mmCIF file of C-alpha atoms in Angstrom:
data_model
loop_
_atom_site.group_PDB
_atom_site.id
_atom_site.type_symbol
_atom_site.label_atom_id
_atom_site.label_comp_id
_atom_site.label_asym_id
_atom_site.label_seq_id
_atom_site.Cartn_x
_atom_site.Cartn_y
_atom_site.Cartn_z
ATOM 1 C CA UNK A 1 -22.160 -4.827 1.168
ATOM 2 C CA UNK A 2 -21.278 -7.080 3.984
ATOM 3 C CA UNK A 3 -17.889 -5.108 5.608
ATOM 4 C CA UNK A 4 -16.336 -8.349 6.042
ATOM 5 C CA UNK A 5 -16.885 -9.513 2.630
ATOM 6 C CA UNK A 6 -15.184 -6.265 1.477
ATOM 7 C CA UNK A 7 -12.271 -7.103 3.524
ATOM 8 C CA UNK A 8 -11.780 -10.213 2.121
ATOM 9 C CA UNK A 9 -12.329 -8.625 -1.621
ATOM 10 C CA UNK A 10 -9.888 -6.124 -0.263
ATOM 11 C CA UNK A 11 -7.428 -8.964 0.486
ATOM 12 C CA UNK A 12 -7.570 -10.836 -2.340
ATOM 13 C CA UNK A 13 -6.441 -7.206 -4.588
ATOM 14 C CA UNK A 14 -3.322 -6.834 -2.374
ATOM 15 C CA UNK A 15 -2.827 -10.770 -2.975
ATOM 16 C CA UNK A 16 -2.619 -10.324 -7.394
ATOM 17 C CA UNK A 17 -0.461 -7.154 -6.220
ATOM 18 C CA UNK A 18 2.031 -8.638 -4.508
ATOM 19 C CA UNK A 19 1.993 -11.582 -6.903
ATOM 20 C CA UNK A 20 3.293 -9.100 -9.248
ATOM 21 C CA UNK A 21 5.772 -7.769 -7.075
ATOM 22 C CA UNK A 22 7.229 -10.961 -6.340
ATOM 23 C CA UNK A 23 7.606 -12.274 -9.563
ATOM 24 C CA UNK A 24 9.111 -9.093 -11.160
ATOM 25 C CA UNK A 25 11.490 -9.252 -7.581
ATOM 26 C CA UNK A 26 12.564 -12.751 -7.917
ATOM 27 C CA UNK A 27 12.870 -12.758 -11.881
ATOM 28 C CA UNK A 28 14.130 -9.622 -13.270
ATOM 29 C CA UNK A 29 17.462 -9.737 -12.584
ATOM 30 C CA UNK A 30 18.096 -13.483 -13.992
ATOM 31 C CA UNK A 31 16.168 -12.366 -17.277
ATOM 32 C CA UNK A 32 19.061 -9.374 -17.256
ATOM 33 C CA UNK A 33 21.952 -11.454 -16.374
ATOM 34 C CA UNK A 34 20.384 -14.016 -19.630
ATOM 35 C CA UNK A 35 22.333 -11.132 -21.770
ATOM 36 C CA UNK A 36 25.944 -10.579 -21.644
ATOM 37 C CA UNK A 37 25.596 -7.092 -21.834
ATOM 38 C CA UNK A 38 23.593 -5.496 -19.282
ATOM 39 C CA UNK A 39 22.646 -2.757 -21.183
ATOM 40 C CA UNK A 40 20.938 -4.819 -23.145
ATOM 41 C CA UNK A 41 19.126 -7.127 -20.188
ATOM 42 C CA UNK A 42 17.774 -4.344 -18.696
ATOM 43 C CA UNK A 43 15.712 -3.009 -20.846
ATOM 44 C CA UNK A 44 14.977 -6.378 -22.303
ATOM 45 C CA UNK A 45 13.915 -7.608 -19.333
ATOM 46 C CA UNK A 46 11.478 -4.541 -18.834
ATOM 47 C CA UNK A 47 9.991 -5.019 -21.951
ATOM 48 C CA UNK A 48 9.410 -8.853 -21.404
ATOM 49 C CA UNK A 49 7.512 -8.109 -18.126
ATOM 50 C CA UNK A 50 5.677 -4.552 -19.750
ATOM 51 C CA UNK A 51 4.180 -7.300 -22.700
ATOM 52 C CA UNK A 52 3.179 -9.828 -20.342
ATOM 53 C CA UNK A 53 1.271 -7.401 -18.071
ATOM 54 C CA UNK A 54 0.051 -5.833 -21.053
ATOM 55 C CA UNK A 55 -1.153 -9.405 -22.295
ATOM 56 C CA UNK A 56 -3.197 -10.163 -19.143
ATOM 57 C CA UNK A 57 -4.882 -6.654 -18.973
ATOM 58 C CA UNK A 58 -6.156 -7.634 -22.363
ATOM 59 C CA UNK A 59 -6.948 -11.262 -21.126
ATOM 60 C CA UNK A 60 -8.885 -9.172 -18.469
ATOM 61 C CA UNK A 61 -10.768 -6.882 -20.448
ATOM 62 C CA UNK A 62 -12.144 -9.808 -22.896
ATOM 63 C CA UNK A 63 -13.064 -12.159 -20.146
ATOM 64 C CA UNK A 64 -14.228 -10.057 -17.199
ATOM 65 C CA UNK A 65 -18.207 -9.086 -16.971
ATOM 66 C CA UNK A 66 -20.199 -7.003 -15.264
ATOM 67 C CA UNK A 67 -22.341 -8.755 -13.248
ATOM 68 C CA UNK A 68 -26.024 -8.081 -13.891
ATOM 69 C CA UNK A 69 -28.493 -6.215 -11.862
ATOM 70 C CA UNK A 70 -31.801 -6.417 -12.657
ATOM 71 C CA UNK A 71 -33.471 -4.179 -9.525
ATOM 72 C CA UNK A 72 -31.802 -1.005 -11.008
ATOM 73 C CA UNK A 73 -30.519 1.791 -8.042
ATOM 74 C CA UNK A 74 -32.898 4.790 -8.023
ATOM 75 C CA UNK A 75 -31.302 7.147 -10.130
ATOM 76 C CA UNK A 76 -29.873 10.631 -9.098
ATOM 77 C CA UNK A 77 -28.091 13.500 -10.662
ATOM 78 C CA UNK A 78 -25.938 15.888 -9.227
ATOM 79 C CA UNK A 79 -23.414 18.775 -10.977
ATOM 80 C CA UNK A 80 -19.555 18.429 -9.944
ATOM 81 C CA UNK A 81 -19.717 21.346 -8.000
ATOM 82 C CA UNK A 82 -21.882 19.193 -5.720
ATOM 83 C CA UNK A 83 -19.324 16.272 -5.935
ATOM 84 C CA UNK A 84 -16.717 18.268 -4.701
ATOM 85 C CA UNK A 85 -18.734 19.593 -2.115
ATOM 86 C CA UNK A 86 -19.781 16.803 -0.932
ATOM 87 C CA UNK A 87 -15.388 15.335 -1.002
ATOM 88 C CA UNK A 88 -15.182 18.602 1.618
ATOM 89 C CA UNK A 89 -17.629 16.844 3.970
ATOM 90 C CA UNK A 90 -15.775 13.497 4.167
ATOM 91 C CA UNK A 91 -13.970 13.252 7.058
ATOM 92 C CA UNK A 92 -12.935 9.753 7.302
ATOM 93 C CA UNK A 93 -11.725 9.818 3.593
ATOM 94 C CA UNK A 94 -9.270 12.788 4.042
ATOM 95 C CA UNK A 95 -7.726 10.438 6.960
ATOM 96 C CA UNK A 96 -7.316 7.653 5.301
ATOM 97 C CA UNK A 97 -5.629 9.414 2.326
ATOM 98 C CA UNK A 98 -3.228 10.820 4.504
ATOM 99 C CA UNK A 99 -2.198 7.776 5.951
ATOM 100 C CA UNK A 100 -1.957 6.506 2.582
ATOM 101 C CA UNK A 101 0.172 9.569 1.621
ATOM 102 C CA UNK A 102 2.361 7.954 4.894
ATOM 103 C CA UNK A 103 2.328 4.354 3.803
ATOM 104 C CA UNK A 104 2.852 4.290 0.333
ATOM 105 C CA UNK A 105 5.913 6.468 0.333
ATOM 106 C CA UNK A 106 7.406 4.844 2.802
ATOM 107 C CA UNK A 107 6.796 1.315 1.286
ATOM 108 C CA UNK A 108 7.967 2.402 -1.906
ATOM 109 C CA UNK A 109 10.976 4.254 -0.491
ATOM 110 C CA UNK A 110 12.092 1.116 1.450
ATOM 111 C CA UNK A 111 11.876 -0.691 -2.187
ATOM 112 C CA UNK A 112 13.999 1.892 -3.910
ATOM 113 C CA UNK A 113 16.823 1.465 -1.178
ATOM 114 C CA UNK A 114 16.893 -2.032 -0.540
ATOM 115 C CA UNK A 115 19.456 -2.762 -2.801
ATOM 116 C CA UNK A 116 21.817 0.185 -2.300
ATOM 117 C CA UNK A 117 21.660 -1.470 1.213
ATOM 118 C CA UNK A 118 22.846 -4.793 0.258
ATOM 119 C CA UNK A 119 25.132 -3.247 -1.920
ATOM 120 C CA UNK A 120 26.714 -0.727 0.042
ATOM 121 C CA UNK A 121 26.150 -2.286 3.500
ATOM 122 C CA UNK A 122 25.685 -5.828 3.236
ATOM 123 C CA UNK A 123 27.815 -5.879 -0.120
ATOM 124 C CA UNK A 124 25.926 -8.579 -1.468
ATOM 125 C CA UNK A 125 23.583 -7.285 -3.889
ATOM 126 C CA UNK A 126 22.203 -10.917 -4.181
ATOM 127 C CA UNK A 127 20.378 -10.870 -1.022
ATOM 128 C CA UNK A 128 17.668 -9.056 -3.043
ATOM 129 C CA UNK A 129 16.325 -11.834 -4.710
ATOM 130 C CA UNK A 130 16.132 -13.633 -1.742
ATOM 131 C CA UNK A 131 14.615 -10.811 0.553
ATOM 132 C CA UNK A 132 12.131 -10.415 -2.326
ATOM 133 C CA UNK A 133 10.971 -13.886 -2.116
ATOM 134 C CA UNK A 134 11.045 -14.366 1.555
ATOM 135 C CA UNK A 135 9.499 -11.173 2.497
ATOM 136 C CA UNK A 136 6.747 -11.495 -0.279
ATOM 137 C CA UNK A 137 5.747 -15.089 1.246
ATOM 138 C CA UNK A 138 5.229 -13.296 4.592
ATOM 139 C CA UNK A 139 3.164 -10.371 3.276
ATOM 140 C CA UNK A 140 0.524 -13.143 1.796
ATOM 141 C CA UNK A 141 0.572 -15.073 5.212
ATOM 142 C CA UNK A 142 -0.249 -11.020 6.449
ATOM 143 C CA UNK A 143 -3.337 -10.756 3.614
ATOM 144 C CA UNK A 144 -4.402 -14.004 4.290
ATOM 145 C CA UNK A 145 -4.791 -13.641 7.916
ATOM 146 C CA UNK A 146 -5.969 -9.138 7.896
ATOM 147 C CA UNK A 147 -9.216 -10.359 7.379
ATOM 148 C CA UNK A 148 -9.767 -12.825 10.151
ATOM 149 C CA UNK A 149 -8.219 -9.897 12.722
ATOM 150 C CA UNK A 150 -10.629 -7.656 11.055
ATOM 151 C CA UNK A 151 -13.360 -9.684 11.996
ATOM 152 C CA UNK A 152 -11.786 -9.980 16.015
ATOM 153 C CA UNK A 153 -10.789 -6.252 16.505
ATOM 154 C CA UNK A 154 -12.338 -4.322 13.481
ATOM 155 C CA UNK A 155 -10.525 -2.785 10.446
ATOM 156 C CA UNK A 156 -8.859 0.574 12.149
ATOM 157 C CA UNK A 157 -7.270 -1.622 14.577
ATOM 158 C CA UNK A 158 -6.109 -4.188 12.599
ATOM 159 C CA UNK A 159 -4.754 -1.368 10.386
ATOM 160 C CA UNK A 160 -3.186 0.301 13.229
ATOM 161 C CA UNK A 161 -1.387 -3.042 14.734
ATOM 162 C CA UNK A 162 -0.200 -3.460 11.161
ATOM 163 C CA UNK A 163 1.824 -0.167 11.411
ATOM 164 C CA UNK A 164 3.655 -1.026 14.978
ATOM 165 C CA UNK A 165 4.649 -4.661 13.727
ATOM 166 C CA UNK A 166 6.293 -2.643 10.509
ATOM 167 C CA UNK A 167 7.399 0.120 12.830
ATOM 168 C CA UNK A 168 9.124 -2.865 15.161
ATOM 169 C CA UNK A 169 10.563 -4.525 12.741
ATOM 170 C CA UNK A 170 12.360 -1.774 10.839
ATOM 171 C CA UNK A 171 13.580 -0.352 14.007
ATOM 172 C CA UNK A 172 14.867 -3.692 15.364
ATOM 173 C CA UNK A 173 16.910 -3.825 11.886
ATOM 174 C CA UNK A 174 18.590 -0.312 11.939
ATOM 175 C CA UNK A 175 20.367 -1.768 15.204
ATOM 176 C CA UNK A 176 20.576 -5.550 14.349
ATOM 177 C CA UNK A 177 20.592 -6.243 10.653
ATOM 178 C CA UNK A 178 24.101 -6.580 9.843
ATOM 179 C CA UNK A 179 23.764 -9.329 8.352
ATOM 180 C CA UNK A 180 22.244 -11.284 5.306
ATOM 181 C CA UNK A 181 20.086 -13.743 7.706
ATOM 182 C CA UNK A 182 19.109 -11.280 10.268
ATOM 183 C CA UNK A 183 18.259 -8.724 7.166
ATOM 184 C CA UNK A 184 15.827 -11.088 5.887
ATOM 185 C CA UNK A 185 14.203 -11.438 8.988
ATOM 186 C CA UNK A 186 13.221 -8.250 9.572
ATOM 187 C CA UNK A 187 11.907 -7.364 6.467
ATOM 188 C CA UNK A 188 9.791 -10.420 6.475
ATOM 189 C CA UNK A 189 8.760 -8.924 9.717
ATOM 190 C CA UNK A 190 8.011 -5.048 8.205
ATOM 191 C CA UNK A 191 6.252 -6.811 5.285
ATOM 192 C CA UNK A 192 4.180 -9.070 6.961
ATOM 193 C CA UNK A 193 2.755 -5.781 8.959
ATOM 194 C CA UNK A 194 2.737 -3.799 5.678
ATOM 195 C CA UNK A 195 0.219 -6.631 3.906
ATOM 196 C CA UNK A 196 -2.218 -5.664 6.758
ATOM 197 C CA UNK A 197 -2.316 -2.148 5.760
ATOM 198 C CA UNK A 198 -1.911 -2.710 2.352
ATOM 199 C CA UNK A 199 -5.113 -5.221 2.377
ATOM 200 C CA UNK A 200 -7.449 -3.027 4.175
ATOM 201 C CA UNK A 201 -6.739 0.339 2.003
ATOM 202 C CA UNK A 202 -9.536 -0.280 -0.409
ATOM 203 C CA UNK A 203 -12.183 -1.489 1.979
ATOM 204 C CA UNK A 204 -11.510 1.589 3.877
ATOM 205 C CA UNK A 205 -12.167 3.712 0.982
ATOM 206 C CA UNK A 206 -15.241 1.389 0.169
ATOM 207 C CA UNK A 207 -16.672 2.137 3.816
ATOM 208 C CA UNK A 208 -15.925 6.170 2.970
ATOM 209 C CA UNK A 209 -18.543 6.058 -0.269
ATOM 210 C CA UNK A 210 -20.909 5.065 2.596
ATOM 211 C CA UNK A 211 -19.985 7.774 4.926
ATOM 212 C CA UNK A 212 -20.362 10.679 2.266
ATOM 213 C CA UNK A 213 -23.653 9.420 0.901
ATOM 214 C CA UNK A 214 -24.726 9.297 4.376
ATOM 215 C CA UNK A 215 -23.171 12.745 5.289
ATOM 216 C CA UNK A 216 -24.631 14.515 2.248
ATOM 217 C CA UNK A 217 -27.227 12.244 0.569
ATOM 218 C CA UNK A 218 -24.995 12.224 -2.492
ATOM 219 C CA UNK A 219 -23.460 8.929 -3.637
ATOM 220 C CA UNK A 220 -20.018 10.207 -5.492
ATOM 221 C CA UNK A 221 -17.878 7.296 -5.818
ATOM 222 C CA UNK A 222 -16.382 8.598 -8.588
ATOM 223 C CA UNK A 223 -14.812 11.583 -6.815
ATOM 224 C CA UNK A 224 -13.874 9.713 -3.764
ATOM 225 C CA UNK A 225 -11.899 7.045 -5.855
ATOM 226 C CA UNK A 226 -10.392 9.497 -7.492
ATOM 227 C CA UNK A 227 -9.106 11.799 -5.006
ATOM 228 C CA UNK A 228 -8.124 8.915 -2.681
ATOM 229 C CA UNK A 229 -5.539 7.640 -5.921
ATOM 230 C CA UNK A 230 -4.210 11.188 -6.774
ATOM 231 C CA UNK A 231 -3.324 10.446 -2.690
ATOM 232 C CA UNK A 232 -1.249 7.512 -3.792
ATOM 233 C CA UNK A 233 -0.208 8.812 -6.648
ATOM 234 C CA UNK A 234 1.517 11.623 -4.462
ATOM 235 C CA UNK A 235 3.445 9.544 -2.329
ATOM 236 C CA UNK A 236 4.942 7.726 -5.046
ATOM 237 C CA UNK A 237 6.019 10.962 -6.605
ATOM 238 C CA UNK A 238 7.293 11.855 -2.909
ATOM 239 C CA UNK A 239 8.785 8.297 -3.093
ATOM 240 C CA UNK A 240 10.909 9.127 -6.137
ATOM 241 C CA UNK A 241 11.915 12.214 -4.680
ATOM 242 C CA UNK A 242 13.111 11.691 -1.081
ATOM 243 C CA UNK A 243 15.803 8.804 -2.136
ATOM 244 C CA UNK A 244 17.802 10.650 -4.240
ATOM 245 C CA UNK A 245 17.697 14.179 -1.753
ATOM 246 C CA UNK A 246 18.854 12.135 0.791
ATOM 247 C CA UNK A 247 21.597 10.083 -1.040
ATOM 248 C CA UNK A 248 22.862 13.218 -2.468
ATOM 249 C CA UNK A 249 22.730 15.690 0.856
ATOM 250 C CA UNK A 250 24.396 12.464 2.125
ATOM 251 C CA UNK A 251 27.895 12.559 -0.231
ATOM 252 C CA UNK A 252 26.486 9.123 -1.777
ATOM 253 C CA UNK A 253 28.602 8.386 -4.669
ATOM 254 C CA UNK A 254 27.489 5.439 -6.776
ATOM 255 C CA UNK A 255 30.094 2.363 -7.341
ATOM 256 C CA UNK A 256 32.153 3.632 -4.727
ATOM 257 C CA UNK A 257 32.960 2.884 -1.021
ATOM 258 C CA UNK A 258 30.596 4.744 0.612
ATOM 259 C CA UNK A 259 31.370 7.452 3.565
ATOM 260 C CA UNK A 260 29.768 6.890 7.022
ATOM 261 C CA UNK A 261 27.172 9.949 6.132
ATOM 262 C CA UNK A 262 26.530 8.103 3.124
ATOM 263 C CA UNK A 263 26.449 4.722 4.709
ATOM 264 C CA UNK A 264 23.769 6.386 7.932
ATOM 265 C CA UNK A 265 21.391 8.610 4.872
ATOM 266 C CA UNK A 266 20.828 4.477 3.510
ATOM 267 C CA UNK A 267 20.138 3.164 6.501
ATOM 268 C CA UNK A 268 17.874 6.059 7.241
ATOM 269 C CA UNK A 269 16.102 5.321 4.432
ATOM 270 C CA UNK A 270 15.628 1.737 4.396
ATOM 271 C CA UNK A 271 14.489 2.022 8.574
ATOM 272 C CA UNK A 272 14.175 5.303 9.863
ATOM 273 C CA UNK A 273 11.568 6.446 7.550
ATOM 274 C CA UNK A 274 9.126 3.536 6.901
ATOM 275 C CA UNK A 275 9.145 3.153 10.986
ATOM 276 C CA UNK A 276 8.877 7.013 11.332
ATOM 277 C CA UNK A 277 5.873 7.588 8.930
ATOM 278 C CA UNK A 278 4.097 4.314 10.519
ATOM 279 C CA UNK A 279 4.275 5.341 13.792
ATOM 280 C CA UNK A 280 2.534 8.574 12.429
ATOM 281 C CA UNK A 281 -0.132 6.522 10.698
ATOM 282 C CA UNK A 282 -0.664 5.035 14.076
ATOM 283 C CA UNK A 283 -1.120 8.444 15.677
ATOM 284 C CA UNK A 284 -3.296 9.942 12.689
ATOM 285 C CA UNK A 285 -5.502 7.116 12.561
ATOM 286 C CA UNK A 286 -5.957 6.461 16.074
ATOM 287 C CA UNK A 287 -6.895 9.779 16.816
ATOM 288 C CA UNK A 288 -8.677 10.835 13.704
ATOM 289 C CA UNK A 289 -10.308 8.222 12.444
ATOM 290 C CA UNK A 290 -14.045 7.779 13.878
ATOM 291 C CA UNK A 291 -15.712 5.415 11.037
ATOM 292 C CA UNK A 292 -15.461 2.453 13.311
ATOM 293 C CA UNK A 293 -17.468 -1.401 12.474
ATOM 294 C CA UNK A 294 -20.512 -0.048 15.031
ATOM 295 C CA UNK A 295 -20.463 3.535 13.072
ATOM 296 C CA UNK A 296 -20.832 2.318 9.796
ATOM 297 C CA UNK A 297 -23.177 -0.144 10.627
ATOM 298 C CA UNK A 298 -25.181 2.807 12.057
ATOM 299 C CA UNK A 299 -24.772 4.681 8.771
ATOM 300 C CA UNK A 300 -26.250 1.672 6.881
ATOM 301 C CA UNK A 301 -28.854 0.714 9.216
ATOM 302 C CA UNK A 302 -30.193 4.774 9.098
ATOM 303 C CA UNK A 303 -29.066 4.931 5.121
ATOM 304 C CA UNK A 304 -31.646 1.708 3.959
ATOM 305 C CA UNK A 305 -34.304 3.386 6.723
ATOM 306 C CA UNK A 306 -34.449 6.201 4.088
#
């Protein structure tokens, strides 16, 4: 496959994702406050949004078909054993799972603490909504325009100048964002850099099959899918983790005015950690990732000389 076309394919994934993300940001909590008593919104509201999605993966599976080959691939069989083998010998994949690792948990960190920042440091828990639609409108300007920088400078550096604009941003906001406008700002900032990591994940992982099968002469997407989502599967479960160690080490107490240790273990959270881990993605990657646009255009030119 054409590298830029699986850029753009790439793009277009992150697109229906943060679709999602934005509607369930903007409209959950006005389906909640539809209820007088919130513990009845909330989970109402969950399982409004858990149908629908449910709906549309059935709308999916009825109405989505594999395209047809007719030139079947020459076939090839190989135990597990070899699969894993093979996993061992992929280099570039092991990177880009461990920037993943980086990227994910911090993205979904900064979710999980966004609103105990409005609330506890903005105290206007309203700003939410508003960050959520503002900041979601960047990150598709960010996916629409990754692949046209991929196509100037090549996906590890677009992925890499994607990490300092995120980095930037969410250490401009520790100092400055103490307010609602200047808030917003920022994170439209951070998220627009985010999309172009975000965007590029699966074409990376798409340019890895090729790497192994090239490496070892054993095609195992399977394996290679699979360990690269256990990777993001991780940092969510780090995700969930890290926010409520920190809160807690911190003396957070919940509907209460917060203590300046309390107050600094949010911000930390919200800035300090996205902008730390990205900044580590930038030195991983840059040093450690070799399967560059001329490499795996090598690989394919040797790989169809076969």
């Amino acid at each position: 496959m054409n590298p830029n076309e699986r850029a753009e394919l790439s793009a277009f994934r992150q697109a229906g994702a943060n679709l999602g993300l934005l509607i369930t940001t903007v409209g959950f909590m006005p389906v909640v406050l539809l209820f007088d008593n919130p513990k009845i919104g909330y989970p109402a509201a969950a399982a409004i949004f858990a149908t629908v999605g449910i709906l549309l993966q059935i709308y999916s599976y009825k109405h989505i078909k594999e395209r047809h080959v007719e030139l079947e691939p020459k076939k090839t069989s190989h135990t597990i054993k070899d699969s894993y083998k093979a996993l061992v010998k992929n280099e570039p994949l092991f990177i880009v799972s461990l920037v993943n690792l980086f990227t994910i948990s911090a993205y979904n960190v900064k979710l999980a603490v966004q609103v105990y920042y409005c609330q506890y440091v903005l105290h206007n828990v309203t700003i939410v909504s508003y960050m959520g639609f503002f900041s979601m409108g960047c990150a598709f300007f960010g996916i629409a325009l990754a692949p046209f920088v991929q196509r100037k400078i090549g996906k590890k550096y677009t992925y890499m100048i994607g990490c300092a604009i995120w980095a930037v941003a969410d250490l401009l906001a520790l100092f400055f964002a103490h307010n609602a406008v200047l808030f917003i700002v920022f994170a439209c900032l951070a998220f627009f850099g985010n999309a172009f990591v975000n965007s590029l994940n699966w074409a990376l992982i798409s340019d890895c099959v090729e790497y192994g099968e090239w490496k070892t002469g054993k095609r195992t997407e399977g394996i290679v899918y699979s360990f690269f989502t256990f990777f993001r599967k991780l940092s969510q479960a780090v995700a969930g983790f890290i926010p409520g160690f920190v809160l807690s080490i911190s003396g957070y107490v919940p509907n209460a005015v917060q203590s300046a240790s309390a107050i600094f273990g949010i911000k930390a959270l919200m800035f300090i950690y996205p902008a730390a881990l990205s900044i580590l993605t930038i030195v991983v990657f840059g040093f450690f990732y070799r399967l560059t646009e001329k490499k795996y255009k090598e690989i394919v030119t040797e790989m169809n000389s076969r």
